[in-house]
Short mmCIF file of C-alpha atoms in Angstrom, two decimals:
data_model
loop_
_atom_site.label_atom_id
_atom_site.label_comp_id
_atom_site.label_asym_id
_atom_site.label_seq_id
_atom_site.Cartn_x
_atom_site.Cartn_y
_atom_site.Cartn_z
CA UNK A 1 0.00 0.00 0.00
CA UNK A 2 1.30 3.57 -0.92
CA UNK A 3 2.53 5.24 2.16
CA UNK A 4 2.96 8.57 3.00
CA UNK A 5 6.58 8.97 1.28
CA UNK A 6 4.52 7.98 -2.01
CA UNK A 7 1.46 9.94 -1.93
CA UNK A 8 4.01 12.69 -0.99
CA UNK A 9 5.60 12.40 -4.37
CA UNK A 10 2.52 12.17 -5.96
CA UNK A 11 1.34 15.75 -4.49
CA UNK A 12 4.49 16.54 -5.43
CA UNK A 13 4.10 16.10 -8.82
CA UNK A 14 1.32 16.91 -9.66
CA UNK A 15 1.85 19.89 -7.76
CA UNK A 16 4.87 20.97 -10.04
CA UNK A 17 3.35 20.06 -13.39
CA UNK A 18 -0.43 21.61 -13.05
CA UNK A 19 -0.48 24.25 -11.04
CA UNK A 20 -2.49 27.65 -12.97
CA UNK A 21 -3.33 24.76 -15.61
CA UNK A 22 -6.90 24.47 -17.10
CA UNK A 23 -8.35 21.04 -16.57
CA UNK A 24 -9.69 21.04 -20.61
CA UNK A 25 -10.50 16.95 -20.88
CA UNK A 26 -11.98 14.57 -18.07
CA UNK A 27 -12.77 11.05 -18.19
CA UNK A 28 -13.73 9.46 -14.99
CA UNK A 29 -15.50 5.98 -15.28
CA UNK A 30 -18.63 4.66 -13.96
CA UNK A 31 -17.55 3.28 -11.12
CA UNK A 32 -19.33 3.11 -7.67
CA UNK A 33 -16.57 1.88 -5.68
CA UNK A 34 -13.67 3.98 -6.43
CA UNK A 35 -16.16 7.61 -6.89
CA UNK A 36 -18.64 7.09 -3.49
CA UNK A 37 -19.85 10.18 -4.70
CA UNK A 38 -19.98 11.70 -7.90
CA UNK A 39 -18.75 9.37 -10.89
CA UNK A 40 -18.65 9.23 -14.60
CA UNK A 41 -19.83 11.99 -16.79
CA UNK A 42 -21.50 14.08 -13.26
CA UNK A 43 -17.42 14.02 -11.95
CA UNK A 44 -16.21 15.08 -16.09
CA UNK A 45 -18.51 18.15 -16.34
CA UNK A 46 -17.91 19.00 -12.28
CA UNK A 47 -13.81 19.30 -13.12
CA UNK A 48 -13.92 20.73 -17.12
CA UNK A 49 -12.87 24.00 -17.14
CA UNK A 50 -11.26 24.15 -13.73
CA UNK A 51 -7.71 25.71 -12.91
CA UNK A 52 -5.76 24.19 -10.24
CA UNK A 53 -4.39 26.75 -8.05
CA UNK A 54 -2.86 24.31 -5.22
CA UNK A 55 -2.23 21.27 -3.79
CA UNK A 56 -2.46 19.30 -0.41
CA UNK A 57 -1.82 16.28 1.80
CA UNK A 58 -2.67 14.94 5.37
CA UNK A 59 -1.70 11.22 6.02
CA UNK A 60 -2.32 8.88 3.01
CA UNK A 61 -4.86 11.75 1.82
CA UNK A 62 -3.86 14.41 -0.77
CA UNK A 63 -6.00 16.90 -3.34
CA UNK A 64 -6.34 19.29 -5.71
CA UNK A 65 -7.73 22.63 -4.73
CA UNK A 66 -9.65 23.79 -8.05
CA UNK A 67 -10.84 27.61 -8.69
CA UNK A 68 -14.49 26.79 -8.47
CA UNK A 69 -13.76 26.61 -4.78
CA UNK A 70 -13.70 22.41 -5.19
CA UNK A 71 -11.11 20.29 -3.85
CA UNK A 72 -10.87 16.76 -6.06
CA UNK A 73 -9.74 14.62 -3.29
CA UNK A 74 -7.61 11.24 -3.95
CA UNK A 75 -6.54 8.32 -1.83
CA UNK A 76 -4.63 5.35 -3.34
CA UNK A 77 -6.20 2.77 -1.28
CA UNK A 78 -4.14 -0.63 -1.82
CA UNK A 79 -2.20 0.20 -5.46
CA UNK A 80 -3.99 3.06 -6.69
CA UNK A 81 -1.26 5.53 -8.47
CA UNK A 82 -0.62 8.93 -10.48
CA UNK A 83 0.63 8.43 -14.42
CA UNK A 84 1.78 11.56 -15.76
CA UNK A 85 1.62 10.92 -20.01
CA UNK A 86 5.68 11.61 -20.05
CA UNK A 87 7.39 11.14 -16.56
CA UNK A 88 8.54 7.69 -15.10
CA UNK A 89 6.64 6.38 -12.01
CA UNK A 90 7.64 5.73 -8.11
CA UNK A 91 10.70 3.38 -8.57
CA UNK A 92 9.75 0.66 -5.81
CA UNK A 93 6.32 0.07 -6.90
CA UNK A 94 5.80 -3.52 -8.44
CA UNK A 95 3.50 -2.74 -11.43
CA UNK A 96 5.21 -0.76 -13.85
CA UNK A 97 3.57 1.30 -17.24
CA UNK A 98 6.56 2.04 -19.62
CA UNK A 99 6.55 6.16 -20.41
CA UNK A 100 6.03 6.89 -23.80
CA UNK A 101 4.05 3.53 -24.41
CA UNK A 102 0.45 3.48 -24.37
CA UNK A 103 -2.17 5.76 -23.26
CA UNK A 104 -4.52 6.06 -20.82
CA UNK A 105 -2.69 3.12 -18.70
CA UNK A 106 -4.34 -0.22 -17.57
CA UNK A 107 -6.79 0.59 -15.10
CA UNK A 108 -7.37 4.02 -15.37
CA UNK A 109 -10.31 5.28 -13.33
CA UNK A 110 -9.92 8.89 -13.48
CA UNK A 111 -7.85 10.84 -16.76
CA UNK A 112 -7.54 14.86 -16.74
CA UNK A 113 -5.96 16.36 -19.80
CA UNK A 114 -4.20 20.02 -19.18
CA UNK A 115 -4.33 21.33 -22.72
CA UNK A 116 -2.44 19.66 -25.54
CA UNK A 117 1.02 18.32 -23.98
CA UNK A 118 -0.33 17.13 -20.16
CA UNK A 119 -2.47 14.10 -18.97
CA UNK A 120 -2.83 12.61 -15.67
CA UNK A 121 -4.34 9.30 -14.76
CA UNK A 122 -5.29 8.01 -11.37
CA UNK A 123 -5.14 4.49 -11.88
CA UNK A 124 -6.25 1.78 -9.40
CA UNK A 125 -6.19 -2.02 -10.32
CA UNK A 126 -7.68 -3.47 -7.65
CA UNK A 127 -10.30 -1.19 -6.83
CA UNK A 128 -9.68 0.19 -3.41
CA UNK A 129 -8.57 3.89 -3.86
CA UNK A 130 -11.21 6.65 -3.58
CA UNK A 131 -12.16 9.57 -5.64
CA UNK A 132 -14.23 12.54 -4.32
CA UNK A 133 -15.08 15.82 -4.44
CA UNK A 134 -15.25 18.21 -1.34
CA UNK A 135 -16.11 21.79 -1.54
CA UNK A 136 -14.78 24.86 1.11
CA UNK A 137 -11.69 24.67 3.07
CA UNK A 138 -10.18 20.74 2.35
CA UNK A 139 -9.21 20.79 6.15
CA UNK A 140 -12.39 20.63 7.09
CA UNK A 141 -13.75 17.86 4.90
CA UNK A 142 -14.19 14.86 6.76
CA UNK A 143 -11.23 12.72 4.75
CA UNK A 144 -9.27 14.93 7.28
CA UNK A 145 -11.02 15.86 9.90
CA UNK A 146 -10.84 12.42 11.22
CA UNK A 147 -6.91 11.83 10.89
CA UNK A 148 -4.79 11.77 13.66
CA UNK A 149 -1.50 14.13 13.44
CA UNK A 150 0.74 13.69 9.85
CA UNK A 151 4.70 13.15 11.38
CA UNK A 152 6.06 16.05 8.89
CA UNK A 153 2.78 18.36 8.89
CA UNK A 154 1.89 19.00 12.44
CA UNK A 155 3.86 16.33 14.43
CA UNK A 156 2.97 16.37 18.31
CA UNK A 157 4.94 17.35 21.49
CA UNK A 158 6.50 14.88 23.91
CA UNK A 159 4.02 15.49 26.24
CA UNK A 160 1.21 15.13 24.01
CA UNK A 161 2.21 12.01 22.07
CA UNK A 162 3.47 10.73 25.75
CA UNK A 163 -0.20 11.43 26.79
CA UNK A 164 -1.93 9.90 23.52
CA UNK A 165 0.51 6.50 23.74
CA UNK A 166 -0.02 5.95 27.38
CA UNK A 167 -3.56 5.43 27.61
CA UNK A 168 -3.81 3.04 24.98
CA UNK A 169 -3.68 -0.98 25.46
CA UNK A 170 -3.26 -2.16 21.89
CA UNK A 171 -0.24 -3.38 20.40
CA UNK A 172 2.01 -0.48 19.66
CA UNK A 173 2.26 -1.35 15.64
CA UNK A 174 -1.75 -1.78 15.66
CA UNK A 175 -1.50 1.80 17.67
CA UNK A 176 0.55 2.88 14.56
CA UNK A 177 -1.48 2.12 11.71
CA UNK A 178 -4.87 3.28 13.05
CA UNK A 179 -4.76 6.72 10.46
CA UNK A 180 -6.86 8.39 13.38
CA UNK A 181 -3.61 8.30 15.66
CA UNK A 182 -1.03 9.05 13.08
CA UNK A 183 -1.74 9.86 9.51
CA UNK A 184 0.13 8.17 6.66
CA UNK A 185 2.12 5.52 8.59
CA UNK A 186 1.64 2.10 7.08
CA UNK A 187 3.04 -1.10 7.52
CA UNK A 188 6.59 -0.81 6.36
CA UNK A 189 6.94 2.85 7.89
CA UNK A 190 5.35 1.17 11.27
CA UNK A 191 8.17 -1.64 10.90
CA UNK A 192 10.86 0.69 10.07
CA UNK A 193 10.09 3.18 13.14
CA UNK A 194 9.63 0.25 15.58
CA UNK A 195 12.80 -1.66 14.83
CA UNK A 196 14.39 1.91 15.10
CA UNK A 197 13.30 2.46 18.27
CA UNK A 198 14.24 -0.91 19.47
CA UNK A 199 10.31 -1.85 20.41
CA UNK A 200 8.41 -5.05 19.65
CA UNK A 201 5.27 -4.43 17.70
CA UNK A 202 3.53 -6.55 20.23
CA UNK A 203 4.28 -4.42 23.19
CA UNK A 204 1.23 -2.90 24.52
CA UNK A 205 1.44 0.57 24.23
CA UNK A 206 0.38 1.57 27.57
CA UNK A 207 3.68 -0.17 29.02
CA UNK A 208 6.57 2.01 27.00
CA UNK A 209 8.83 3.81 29.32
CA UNK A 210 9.30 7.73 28.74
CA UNK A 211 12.71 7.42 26.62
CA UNK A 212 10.74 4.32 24.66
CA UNK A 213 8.21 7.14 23.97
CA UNK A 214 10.51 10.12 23.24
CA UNK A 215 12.88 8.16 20.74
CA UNK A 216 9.32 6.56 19.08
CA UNK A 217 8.10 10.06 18.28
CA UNK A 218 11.52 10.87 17.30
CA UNK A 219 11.77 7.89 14.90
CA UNK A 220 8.32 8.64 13.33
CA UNK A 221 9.24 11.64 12.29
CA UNK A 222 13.07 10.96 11.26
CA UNK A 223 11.86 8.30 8.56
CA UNK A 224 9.12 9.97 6.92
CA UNK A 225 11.11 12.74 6.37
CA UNK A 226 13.87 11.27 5.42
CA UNK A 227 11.57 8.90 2.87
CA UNK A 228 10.12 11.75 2.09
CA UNK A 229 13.79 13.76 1.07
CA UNK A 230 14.65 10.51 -1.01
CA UNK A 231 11.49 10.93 -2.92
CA UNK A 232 10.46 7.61 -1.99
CA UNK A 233 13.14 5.96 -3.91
CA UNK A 234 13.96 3.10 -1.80
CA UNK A 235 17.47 3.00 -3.79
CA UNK A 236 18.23 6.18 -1.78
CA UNK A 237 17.08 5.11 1.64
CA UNK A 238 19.77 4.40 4.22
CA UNK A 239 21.45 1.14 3.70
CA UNK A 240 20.88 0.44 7.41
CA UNK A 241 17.34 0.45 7.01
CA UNK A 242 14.68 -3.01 7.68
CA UNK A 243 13.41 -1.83 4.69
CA UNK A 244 15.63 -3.49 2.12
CA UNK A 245 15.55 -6.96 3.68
CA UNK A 246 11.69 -6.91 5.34
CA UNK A 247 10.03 -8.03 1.78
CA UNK A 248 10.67 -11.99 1.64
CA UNK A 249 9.20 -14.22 4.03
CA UNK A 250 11.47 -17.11 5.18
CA UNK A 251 9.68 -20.56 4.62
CA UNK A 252 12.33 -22.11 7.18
CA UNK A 253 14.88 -21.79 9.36
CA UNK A 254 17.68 -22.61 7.03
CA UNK A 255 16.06 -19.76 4.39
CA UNK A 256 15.65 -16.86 7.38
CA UNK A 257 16.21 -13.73 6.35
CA UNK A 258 18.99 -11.55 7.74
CA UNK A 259 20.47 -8.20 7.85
CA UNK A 260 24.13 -7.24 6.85
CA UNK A 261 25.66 -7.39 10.24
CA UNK A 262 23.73 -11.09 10.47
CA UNK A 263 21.00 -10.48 12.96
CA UNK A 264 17.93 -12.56 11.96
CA UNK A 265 14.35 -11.08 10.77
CA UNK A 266 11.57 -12.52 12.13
CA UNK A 267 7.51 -11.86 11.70
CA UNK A 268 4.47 -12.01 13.80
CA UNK A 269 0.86 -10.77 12.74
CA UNK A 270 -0.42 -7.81 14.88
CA UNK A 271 -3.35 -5.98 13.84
CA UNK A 272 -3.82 -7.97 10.99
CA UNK A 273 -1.07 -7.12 9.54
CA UNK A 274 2.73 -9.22 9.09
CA UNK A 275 5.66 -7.66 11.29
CA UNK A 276 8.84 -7.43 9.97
CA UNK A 277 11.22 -7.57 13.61
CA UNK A 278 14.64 -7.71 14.35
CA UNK A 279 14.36 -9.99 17.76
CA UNK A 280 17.87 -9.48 19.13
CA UNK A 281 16.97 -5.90 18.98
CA UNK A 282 13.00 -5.92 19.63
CA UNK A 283 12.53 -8.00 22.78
CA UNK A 284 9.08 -7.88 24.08
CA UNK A 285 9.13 -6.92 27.87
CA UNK A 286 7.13 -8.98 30.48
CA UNK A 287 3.64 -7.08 31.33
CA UNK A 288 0.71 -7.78 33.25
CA UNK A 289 -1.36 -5.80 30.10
CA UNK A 290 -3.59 -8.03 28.60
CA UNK A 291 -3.45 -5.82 24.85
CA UNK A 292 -6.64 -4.73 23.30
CA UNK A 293 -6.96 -6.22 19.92
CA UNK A 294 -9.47 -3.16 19.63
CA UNK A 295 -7.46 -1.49 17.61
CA UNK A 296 -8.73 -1.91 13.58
CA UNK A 297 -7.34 0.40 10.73
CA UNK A 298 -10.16 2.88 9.09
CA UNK A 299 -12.28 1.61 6.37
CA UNK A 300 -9.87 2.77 3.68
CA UNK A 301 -6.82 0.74 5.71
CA UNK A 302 -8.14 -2.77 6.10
CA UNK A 303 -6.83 -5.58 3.78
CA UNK A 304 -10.16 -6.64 1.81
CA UNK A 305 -10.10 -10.28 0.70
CA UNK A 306 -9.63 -10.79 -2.94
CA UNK A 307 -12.52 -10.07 -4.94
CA UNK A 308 -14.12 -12.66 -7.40
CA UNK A 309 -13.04 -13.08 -11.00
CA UNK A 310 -15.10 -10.84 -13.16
CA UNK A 311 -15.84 -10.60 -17.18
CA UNK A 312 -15.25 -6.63 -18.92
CA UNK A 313 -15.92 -5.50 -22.07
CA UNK A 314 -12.94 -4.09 -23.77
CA UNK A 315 -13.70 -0.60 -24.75
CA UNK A 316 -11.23 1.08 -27.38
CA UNK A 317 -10.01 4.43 -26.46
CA UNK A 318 -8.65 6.48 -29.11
CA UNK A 319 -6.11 9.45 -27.80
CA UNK A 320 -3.92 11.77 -28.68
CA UNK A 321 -0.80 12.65 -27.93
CA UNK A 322 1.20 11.04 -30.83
CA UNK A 323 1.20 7.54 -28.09
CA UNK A 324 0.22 3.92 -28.52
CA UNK A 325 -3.39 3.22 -28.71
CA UNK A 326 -4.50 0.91 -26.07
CA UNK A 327 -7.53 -1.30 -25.58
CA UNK A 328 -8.60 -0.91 -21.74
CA UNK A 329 -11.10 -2.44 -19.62
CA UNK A 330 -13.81 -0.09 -17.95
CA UNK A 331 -16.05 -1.64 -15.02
#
């Protein structure tokens, strides 16, 4: 799932390449899942003719703020992502869409054209991002208004973060993920922090000792940002990190995976989610906390089950540019 170092980028980039540009072209498709709210040819005439005069993010949540006093909000869900017609994509991500080839990408649930030399595509293969439209101030739509505090945005105090930690029984990692506590931390970023900080995700979070607490709020912050300054390249994150060996899932013993300096990586589920840990490093402490399993990402968060096979018509799509025609499948 794209974390906040991603959807970062994204803002980014479409922050650089449409500002004070006409929207002049919208496609959005028909579907019910991805637009909750306005879809199809309602969302198209709703964003024609708009200029974008800025861009924002909180947690896993970013927009565009449109002159009409509109905000088109976009969340990536599972593997939605941004396809600018002639720029290369986020390095790391596993589906790839070669630039220059063809165009609008697989998948493509939402296209905006910015006169004759710009497209953007939101694309989304298995369904789970979200598309919607929010007009007045975007900080006080409810896709924000419900997330906790965003580690680079408006990171707490010690004493607050000490305070919000503290009265909490679930597992510390569950504690993590739930976006009303801290906006755009996912399940690598949780990992990463955590082994950091030398805590076991298990650890309730009620039992961490002050300095457990001060250098957890400190690691938070230290790898977004520093995700965030690599441009979520994961070729130019610190060699150090869990992140380069967390991926692959030892089947045995013999096959464990390790880190350069030969401490073992283990895994454990907590809050649904597999824990990448570093258990000569991450020892859980002894506690008389039973933890809360309470704890349960947002709507948007959870890990869906895979959705039945389904049959779509292949619709042609003739475009512009000068690129590759492609046949794509609309829901």
């Amino acid at each position: 799932m794209p974390e906040l170092p991603e959807v970062e980028r994204a803002r980014q980039m479409l922050h650089v390449r449409c500002i004070n540009k006409e929207i002049t072209w919208v496609r959005a498709v028909d579907d019910n899942i991805v637009f909750p709210e306005k879809r199809g040819h309602s969302l198209a005439l709703k964003l024609k003719g708009q200029r974008v005069i800025d861009t924002g993010r909180r947690g896993k949540h970013f927009w565009l703020m449109l002159s009409g006093g509109i905000n088109l909000f976009l969340h990536f869900g599972m593997a939605g992502d941004i396809h600018i017609s002639d720029e290369a994509r986020t390095r790391y991500r596993k589906v790839d869409v070669e630039v220059g080839g063809a165009w609008p990408p697989l998948y493509t649930k939402l296209e905006m054209e910015f006169g004759k030399d710009l497209a953007v595509a939101f694309t989304d293969p298995r369904r789970l991002g979200r598309i919607r439209i929010f007009e007045g101030d975007a900080l006080e739509s409810p896709m924000v208004k419900k997330l906790g505090f965003d580690p680079i945005l408006n990171p707490p105090c010690f004493e607050d973060f000490k305070e919000m930690v503290l009265k909490r029984r679930s597992p510390i990692k569950a504690l993590l993920l739930k976006q009303s506590f801290s906006a755009g931390i996912g399940n690598w970023i949780a990992d990463e922090v955590l082994y950091h900080s030398k805590i076991h995700p298990s650890q309730p979070a009620c039992t961490l000792s002050d300095m457990q607490i001060r250098l957890l709020l400190e690691q938070i912050r230290t790898v977004c940002v520093t995700a965030v300054e690599a441009n979520a390249d994961s070729e130019l994150f610190p060699p150090d990190w869990l992140f380069h060996h967390r991926w692959t899932k030892a089947r045995s013993k013999s096959s464990q995976q390790t880190l350069p300096n030969g401490q073992s990586i283990d895994f454990v589920t907590v809050g649904g989610r597999t824990s990448a840990f570093v258990p000569d490093v991450q020892v859980l402490a002894p506690s008389d906390v039973a933890p809360s399993d309470t704890e349960v990402e947002d709507e948007e968060e959870r890990v869906p089950p895979p959705p039945p096979p389904t049959v779509r018509k292949p619709t042609i799509i003739k475009r512009k540019f000068g690129l590759k025609r492609q046949t794509i499948c609309e829901d």
